[in-house]
Tab-separated table of C-alpha atoms in Angstrom:
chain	number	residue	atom	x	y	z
A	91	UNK	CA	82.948	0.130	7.255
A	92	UNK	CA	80.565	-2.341	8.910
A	93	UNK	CA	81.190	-5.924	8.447
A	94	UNK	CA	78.556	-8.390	6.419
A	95	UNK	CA	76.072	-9.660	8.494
A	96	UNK	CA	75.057	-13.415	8.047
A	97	UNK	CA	71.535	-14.435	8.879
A	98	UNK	CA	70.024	-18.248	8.579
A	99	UNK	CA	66.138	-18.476	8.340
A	100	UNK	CA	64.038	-21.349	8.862
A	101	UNK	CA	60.887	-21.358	6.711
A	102	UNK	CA	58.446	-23.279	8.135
A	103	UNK	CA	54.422	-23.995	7.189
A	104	UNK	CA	53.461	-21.576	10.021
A	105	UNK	CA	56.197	-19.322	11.086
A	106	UNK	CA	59.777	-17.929	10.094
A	107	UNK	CA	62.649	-18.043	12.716
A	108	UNK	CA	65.748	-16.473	12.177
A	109	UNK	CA	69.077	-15.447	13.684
A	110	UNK	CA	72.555	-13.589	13.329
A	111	UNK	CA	74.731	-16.755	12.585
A	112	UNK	CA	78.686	-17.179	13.547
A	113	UNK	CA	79.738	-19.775	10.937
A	114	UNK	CA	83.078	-20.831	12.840
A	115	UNK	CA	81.707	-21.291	16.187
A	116	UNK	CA	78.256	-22.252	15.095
A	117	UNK	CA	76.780	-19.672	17.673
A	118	UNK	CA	73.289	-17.984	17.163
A	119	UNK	CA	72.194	-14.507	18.065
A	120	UNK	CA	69.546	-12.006	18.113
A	121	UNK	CA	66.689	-15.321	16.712
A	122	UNK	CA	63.395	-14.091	16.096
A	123	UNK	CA	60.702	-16.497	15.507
A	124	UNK	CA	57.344	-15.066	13.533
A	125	UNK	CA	53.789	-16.932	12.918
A	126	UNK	CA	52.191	-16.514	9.847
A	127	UNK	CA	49.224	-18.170	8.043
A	128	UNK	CA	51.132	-19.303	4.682
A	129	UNK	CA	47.512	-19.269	3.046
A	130	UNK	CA	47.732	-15.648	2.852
A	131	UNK	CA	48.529	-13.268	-0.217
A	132	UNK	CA	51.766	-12.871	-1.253
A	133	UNK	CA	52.489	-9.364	0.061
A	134	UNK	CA	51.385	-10.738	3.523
A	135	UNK	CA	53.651	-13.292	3.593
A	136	UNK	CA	56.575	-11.910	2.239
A	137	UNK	CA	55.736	-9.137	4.849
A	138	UNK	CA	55.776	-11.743	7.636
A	139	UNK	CA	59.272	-13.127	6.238
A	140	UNK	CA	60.949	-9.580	6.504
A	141	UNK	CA	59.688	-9.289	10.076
A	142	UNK	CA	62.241	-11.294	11.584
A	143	UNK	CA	64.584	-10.037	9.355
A	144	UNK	CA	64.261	-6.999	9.988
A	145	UNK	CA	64.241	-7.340	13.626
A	146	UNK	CA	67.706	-8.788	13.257
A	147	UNK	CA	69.002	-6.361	10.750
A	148	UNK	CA	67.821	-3.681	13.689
A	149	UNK	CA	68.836	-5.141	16.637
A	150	UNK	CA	72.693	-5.466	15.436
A	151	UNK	CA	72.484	-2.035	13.723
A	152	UNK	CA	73.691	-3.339	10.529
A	153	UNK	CA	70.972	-1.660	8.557
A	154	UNK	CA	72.827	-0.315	5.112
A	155	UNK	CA	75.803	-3.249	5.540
A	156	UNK	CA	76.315	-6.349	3.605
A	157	UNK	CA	73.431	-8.905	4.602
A	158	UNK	CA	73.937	-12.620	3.347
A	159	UNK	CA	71.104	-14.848	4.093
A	160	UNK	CA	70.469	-18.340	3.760
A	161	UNK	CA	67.380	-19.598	3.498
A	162	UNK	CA	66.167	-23.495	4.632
A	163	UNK	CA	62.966	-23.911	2.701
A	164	UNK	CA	60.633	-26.759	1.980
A	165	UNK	CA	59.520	-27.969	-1.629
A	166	UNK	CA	59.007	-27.561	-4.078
A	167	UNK	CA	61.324	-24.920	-4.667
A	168	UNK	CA	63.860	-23.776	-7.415
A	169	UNK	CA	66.685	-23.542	-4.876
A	170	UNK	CA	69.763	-22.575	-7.386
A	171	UNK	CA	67.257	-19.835	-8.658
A	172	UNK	CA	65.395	-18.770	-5.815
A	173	UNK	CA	61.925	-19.518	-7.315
A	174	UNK	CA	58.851	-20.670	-4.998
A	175	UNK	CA	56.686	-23.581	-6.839
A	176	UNK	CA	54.212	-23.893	-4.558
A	177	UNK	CA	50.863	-24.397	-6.429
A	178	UNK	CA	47.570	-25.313	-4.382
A	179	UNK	CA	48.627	-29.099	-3.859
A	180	UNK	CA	50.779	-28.003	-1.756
A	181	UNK	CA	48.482	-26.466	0.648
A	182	UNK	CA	50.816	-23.721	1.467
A	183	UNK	CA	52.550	-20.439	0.092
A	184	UNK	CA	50.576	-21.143	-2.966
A	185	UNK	CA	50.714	-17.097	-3.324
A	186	UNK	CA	53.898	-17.425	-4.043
A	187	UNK	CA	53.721	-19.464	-7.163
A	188	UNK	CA	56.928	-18.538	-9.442
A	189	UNK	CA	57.306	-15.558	-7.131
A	190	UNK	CA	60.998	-14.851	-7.407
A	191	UNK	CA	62.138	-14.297	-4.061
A	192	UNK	CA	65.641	-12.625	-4.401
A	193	UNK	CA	63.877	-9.953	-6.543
A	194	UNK	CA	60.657	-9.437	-4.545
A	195	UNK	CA	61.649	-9.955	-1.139
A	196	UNK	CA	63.840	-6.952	-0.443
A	197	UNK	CA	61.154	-4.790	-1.240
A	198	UNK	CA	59.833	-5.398	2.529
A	199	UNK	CA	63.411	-5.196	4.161
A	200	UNK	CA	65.277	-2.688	5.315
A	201	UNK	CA	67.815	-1.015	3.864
A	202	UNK	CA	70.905	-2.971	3.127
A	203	UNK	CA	72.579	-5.523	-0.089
A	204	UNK	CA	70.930	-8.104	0.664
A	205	UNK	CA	72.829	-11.483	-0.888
A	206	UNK	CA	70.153	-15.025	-1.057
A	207	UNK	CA	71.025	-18.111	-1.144
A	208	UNK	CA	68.404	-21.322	-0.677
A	209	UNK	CA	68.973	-24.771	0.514
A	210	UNK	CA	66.109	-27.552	1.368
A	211	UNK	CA	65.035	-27.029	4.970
A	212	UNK	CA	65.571	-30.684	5.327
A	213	UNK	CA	69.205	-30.718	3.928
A	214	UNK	CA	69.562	-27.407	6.462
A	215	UNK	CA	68.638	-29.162	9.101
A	216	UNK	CA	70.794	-32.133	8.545
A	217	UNK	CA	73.535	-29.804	7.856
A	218	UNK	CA	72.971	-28.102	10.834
A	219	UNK	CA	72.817	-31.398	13.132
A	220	UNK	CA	76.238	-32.766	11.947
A	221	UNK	CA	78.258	-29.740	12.050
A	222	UNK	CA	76.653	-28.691	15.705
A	223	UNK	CA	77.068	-32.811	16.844
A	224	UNK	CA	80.666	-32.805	15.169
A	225	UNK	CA	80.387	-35.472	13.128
A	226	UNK	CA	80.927	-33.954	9.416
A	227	UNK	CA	84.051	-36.618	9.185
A	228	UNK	CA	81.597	-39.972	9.148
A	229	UNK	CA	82.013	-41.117	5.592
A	230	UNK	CA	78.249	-41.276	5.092
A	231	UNK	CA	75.348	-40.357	6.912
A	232	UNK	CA	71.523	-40.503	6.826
A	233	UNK	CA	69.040	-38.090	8.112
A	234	UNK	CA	65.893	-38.393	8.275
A	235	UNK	CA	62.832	-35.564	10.071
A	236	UNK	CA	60.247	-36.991	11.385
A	237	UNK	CA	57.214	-35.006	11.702
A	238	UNK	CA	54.264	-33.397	9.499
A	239	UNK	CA	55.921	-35.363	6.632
A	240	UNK	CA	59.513	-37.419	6.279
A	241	UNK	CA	62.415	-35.103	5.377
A	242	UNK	CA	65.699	-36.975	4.103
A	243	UNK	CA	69.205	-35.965	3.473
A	244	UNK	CA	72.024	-38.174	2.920
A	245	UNK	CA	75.686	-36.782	3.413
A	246	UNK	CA	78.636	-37.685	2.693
A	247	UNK	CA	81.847	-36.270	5.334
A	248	UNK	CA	79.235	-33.216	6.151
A	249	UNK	CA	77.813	-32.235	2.776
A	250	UNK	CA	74.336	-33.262	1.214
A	251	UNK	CA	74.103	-35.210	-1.995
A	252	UNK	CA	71.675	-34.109	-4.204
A	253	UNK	CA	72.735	-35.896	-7.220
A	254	UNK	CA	74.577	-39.503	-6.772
A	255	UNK	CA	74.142	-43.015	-7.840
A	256	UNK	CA	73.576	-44.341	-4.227
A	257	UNK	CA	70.717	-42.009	-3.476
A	258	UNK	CA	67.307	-41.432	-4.483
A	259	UNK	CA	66.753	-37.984	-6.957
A	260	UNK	CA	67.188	-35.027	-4.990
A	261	UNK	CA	67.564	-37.169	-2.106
A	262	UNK	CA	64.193	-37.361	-1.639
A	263	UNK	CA	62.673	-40.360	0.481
A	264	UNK	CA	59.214	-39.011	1.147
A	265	UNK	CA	57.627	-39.501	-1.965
A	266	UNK	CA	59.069	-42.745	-3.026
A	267	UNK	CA	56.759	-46.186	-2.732
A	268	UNK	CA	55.807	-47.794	0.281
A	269	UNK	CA	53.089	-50.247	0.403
A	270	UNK	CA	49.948	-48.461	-0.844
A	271	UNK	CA	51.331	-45.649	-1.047
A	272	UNK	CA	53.959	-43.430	-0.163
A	273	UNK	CA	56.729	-43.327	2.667
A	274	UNK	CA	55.081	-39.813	3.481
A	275	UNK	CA	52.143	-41.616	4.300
A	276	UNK	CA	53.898	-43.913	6.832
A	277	UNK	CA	56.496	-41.921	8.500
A	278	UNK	CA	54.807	-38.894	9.626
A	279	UNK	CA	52.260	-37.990	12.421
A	280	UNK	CA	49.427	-38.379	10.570
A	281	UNK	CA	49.994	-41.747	10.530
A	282	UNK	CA	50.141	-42.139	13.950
A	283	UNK	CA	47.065	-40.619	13.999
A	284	UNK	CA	45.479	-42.645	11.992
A	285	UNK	CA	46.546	-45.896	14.062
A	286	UNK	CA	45.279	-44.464	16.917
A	287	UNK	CA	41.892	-43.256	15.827
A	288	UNK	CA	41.484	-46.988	13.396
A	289	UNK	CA	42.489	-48.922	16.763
A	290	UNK	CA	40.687	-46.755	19.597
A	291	UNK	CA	37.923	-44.640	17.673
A	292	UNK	CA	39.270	-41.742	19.514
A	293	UNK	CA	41.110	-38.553	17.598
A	294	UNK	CA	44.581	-37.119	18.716
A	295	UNK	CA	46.590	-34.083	17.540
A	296	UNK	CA	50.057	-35.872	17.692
A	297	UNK	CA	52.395	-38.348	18.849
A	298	UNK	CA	52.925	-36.380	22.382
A	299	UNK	CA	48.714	-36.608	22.805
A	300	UNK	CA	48.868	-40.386	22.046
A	301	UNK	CA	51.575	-41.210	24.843
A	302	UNK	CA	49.706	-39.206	27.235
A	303	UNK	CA	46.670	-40.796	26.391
A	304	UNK	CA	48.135	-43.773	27.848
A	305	UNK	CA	45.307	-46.354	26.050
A	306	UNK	CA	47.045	-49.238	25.787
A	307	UNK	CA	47.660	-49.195	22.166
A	308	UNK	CA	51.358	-47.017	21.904
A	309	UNK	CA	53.292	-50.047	22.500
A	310	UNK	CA	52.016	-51.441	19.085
A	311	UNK	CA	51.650	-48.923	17.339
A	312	UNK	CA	55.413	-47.778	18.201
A	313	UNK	CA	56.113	-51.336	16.849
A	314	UNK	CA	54.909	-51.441	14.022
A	315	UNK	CA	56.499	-48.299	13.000
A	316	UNK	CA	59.552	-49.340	13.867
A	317	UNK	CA	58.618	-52.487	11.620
A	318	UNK	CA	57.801	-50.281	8.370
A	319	UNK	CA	60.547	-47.937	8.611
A	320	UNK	CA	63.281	-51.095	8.548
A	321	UNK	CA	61.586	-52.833	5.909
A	322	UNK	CA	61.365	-49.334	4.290
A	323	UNK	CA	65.263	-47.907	4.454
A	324	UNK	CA	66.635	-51.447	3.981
A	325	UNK	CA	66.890	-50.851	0.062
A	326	UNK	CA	68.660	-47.502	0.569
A	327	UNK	CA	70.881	-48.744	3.340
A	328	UNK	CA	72.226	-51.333	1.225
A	329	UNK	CA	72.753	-48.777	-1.551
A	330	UNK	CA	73.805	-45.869	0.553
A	331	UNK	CA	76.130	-47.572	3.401
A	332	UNK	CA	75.492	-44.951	6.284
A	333	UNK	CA	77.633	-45.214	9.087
A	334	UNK	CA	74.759	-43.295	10.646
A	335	UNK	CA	71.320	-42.553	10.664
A	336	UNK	CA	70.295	-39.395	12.304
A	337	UNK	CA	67.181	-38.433	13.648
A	338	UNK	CA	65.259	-35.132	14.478
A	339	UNK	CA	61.919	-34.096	14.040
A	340	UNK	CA	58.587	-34.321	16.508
A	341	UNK	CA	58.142	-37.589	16.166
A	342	UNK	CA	61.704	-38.019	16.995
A	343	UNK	CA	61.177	-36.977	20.392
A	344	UNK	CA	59.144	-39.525	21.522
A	345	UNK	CA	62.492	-42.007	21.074
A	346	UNK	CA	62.254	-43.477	24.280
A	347	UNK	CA	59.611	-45.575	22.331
A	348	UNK	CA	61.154	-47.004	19.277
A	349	UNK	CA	64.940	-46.051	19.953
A	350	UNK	CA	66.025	-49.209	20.832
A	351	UNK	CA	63.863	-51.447	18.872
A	352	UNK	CA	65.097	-49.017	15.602
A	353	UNK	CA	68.936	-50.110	16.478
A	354	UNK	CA	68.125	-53.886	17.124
A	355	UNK	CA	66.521	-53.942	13.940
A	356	UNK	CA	69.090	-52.918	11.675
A	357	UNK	CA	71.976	-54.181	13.607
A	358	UNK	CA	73.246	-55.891	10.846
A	359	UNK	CA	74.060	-53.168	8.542
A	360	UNK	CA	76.661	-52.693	11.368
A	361	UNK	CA	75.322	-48.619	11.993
A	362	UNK	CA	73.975	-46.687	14.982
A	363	UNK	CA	70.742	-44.933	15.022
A	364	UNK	CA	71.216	-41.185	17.095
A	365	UNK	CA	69.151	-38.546	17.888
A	366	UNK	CA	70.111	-35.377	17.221
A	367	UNK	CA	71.375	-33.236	20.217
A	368	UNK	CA	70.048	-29.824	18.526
A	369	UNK	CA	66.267	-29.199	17.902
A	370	UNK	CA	65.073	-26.383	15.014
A	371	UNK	CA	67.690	-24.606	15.775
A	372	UNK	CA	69.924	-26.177	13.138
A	373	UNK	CA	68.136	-25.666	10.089
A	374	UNK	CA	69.301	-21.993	10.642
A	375	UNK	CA	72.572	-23.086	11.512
A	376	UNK	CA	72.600	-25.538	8.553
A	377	UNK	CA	71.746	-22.304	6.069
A	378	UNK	CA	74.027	-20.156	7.163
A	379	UNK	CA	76.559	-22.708	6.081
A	380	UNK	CA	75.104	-21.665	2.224
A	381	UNK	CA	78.312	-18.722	3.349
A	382	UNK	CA	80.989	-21.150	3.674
A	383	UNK	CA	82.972	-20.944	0.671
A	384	UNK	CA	84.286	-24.495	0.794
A	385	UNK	CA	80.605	-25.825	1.500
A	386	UNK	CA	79.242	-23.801	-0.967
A	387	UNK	CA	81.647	-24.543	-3.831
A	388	UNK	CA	80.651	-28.175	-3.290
A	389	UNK	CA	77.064	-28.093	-3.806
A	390	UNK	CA	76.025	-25.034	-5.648
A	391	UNK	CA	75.861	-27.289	-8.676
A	392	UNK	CA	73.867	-29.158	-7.928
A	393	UNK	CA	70.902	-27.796	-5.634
């Protein structure tokens, strides 16, 4: 009798990855990374999902066996159900509008009984981070991705809150108030972007094109981001009490140039600012962890 299989996917605007996932030693095999152009019709997507799958499913020979996967996916999304809500807002999967995934996706897989579970990639990849940088005994941490948009998670000894006094609903930071706007709006690259284009008149694609750029403006700009995103998790620090924050993301790369600044800032709420030490990688390990009885138990109620 073959043994289950477990398999974490990362679902991202424009590709899938995925691997065979060990849950005790946190150890990934067989990954398979697929593009895909998340404007397209439903049966093409769902067809790009399976690929990687598939490949997995294959490559181990497990084809027929138990398969559990978990799945890190952005919002909206029904997670306890398994339901896209992606509508044309979103500017992405909007195919998959009340698609129900569990029940249409194995129609594209190979053989096997298939078992889904879904988690926000966000949470996944916070989830991920801790376990792989061992520190799922800190009373409380904060994550945050830094990238396209802001992703949040706040966890408490290793396992998101979704639902808790301290914390935002959902744990969501991105959409909530920030000057004229949004934090979204603030915290992401397109608002890099922006700064550079408003102060220079010239267009990049990213923070990595404005550093090389070298014009004379990164300095500031790095500063005032570093400015906004105090004045902008003060509130929730206070509420929360991290021990931790946690970064990852794109933007997160670029540390070297707001790192420092980041930890002098909010010195006094007596916490440390880290980068992760695992890149996408851990939202697959993070979903895997949906398998984990203990982890599951504890937040299957409230996804």
């Amino acid at each position: 009798m073959k043994k289950a299989l477990l398999i974490g996917a990362d679902v991202g605007g424009t590709h899938i990855s995925c691997a065979c996932a060990e849950l005790h030693t946190l150890e990934l095999s067989s990954s398979c990374t697929v593009k895909l152009d998340s404007n397209a019709g439903k049966k093409e997507v769902f067809k790009a999902w399976a690929a990687p799958i598939n490949n997995v499913v294959q490559d181990l020979e497990a084809e027929g066996a138990e398969i559990n996967i978990g799945f890190a996916m952005p919002g909206p999304f029904d997670y306890k159900n398994g339901i896209a809500l992606f509508d044309a807002s979103v500017g992405k999967y909007q195919e998959l509008y009340l698609a129900n995934i569990a029940n249409e996706l194995p129609a594209h897989l190979v053989k096997g009984n298939y078992t889904f579970r879904f988690i926000n990639d966000a949470a996944a990849f916070a989830v991920g981070a801790v376990n792989h940088m061992k520190l799922n005994n800190q009373q409380r941490i904060l994550t945050l991705t830094l990238g396209t948009g802001l992703g949040a998670c706040f966890l408490e000894k290793g396992v998101p809150l979704f639902k808790d006094a301290t914390i935002p609903e959902n744990g969501w930071l991105y959409n909530q108030k920030f000057k004229e706007g949004i934090a979204d709006e603030y915290f992401s690259t397109r608002w890099f972007t922006k700064q550079f284009l408003q102060r220079t008149g010239k267009k990049v694609s990213g923070v990595r094109e404005l550093i090389v750029s070298n014009d004379g403006v990164t300095t500031d700009i790095f500063e005032e981001f570093v400015e906004n995103l105090q004045v902008f998790l003060t509130p929730y620090i206070r509420t929360f009490k991290p021990n931790t924050i946690l970064l990852g993301g794109n933007i997160a790369k670029a540390s070297d140039y707001f790192l420092a600044d980041l930890n002098t800032s909010l010195a006094k709420f007596n916490l440390e600012v880290v980068m992760s030490t695992i890149g996408e990688e851990a939202a697959i390990i993070g979903s895997a962890q949906l398998f984990e009885p203990n982890f599951w138990g504890k937040i299957k109620n409230d996804l």
